[in-house]
Coordinates of C-alpha atoms in Angstrom, one line a residue:
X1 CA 105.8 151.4 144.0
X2 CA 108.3 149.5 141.5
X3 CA 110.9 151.8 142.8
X4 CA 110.4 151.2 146.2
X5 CA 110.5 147.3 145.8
X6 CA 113.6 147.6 143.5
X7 CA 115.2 149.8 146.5
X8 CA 114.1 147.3 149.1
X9 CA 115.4 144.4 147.4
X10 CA 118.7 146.0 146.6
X11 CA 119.2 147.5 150.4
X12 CA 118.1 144.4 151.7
X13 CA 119.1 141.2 149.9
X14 CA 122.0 142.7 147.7
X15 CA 124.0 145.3 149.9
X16 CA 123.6 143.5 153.1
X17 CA 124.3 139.4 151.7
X18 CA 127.9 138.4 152.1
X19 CA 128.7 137.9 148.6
X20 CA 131.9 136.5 148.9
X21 CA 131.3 133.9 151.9
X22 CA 128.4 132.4 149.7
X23 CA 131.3 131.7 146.8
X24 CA 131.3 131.7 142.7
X25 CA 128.2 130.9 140.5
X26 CA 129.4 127.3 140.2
X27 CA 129.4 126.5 143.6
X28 CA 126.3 127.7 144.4
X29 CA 124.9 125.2 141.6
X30 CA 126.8 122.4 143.3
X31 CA 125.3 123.5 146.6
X32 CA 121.7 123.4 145.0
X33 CA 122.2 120.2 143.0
X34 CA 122.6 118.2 146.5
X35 CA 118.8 119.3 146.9
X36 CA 117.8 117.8 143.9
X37 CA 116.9 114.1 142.8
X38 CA 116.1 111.3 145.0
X39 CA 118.7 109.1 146.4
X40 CA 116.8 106.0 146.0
X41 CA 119.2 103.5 148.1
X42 CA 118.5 105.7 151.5
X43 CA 115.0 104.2 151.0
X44 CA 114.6 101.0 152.2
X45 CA 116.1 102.5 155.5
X46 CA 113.0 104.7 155.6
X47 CA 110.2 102.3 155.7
X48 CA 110.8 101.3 159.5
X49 CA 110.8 104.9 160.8
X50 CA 107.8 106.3 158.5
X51 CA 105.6 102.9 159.5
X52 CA 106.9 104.0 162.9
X53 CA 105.4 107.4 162.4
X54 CA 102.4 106.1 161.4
X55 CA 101.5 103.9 164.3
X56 CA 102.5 106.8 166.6
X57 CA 100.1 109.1 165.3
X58 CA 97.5 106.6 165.0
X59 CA 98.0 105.2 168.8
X60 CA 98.8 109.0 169.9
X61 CA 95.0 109.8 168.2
X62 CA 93.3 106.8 169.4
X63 CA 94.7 107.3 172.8
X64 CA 93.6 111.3 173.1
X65 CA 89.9 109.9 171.9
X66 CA 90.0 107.8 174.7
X67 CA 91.1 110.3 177.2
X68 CA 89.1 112.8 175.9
X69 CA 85.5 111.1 176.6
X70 CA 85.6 112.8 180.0
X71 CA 86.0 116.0 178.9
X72 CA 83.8 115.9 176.0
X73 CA 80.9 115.0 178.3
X74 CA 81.9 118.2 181.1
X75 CA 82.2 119.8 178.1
X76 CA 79.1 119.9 176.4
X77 CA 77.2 122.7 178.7
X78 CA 73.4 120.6 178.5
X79 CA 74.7 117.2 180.0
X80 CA 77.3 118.3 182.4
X81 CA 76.8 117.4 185.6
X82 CA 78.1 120.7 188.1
X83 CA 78.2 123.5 185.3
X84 CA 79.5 125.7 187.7
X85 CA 82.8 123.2 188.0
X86 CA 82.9 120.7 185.7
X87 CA 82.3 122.6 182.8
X88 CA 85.0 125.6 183.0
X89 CA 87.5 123.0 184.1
X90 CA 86.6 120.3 180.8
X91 CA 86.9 123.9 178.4
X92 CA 90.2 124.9 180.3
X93 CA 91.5 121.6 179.3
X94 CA 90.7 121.7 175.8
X95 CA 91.7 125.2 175.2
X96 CA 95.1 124.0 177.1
X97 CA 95.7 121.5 174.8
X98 CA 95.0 123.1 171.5
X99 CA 97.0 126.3 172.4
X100 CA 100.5 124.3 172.7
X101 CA 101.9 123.1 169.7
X102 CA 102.6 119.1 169.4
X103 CA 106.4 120.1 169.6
X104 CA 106.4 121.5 173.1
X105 CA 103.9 119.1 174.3
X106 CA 106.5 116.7 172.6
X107 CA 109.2 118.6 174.7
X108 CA 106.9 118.3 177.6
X109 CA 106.5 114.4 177.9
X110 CA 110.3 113.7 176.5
X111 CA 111.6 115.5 179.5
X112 CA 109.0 113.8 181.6
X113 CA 109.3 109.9 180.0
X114 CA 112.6 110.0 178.1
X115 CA 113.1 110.2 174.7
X116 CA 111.2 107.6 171.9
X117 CA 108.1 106.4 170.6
X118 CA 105.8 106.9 174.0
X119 CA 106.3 110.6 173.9
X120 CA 105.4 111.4 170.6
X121 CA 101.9 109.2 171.3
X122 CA 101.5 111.3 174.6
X123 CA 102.1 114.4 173.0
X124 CA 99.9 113.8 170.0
X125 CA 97.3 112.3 172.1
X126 CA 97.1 115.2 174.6
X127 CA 97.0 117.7 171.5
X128 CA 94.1 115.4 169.7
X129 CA 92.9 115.3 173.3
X130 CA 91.9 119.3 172.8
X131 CA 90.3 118.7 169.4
X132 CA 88.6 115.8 169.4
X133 CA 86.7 117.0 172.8
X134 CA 85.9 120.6 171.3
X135 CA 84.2 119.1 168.2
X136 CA 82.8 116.6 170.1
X137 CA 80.8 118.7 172.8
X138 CA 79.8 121.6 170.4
X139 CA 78.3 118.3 168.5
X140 CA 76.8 117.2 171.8
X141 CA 75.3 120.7 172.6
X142 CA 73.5 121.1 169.3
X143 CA 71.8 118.0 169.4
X144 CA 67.9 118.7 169.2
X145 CA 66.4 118.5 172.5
X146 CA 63.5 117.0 171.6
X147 CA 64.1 113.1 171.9
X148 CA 66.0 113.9 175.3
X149 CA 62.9 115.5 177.0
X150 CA 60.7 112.8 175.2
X151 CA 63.3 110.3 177.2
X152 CA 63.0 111.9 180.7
X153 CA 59.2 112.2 180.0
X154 CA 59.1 108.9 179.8
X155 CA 61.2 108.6 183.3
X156 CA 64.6 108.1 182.0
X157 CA 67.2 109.6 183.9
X158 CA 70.4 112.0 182.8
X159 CA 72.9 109.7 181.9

């Protein structure tokens, strides 16, 4: 087995690397050293955009929550109203939306609204959007239905 990896690693990453292009010892140091250590006066420029980041995630999340309320209530199969329509349609959407990656949904909305701030907050509200709903409705499905017959006994209605 040691043999084999040896072999591997030599046919591999050895025979087939352009040794030459990549240069001597030394500048493959200087190369790695430009990795290394912090340049601390490109900081202060940072702040804006990470606070920036920040407030789009936290707008993009609060704004999938909000849009999601639809779909977590046609997606919870024991309050949906049509279960024959609403329900496939609310799981669709959530399975939609978790399936594609925030950088194509990203993609998506900067080809639709130009690029800046408003597309990452669509795009990471339309992928919380899929979450938020799933998690939500399972929760809403396994609630005991005890209380909720108690409540229609009673003579209150669906909603």
């Amino acid at each position: 087995m040691l043999a084999l990896i040896v072999w591997s690693i030599k046919a591999t990453v050895i025979d087939d690397t352009d040794w030459d292009r990549i240069g001597s010892l030394a500048a493959i140091g200087k190369s790695i050293s430009h990795f290394i250590g912090i340049d601390f006066p490109l900081i202060p420029n940072l702040l804006g955009p990470t606070i920036e980041t920040f407030m789009i995630a936290c707008i993009g999340t609060l704004l999938g929550f909000i849009i999601c309320l639809p779909a977590i209530w046609f997606g919870a199969l024991n309050v949906t109203p049509f279960k024959s329509v609403t329900y496939p349609i609310a799981r669709a959407a959530m399975t939609i939306s978790r399936s594609i990656h925030e950088i194509v949904w990203a993609l998506i909305f900067v080809s639709a609204v130009g690029l800046g701030a408003f597309a990452g907050i669509l795009a990471i509200a339309v992928r919380s959007l899929g979450f938020i709903a799933k998690m939500s409705a399972e929760a809403v499905e396994n609630i005991d239905p005890k209380p909720v017959e108690a409540i229609r006994a009673v003579g209150g209605n669906n909603l």
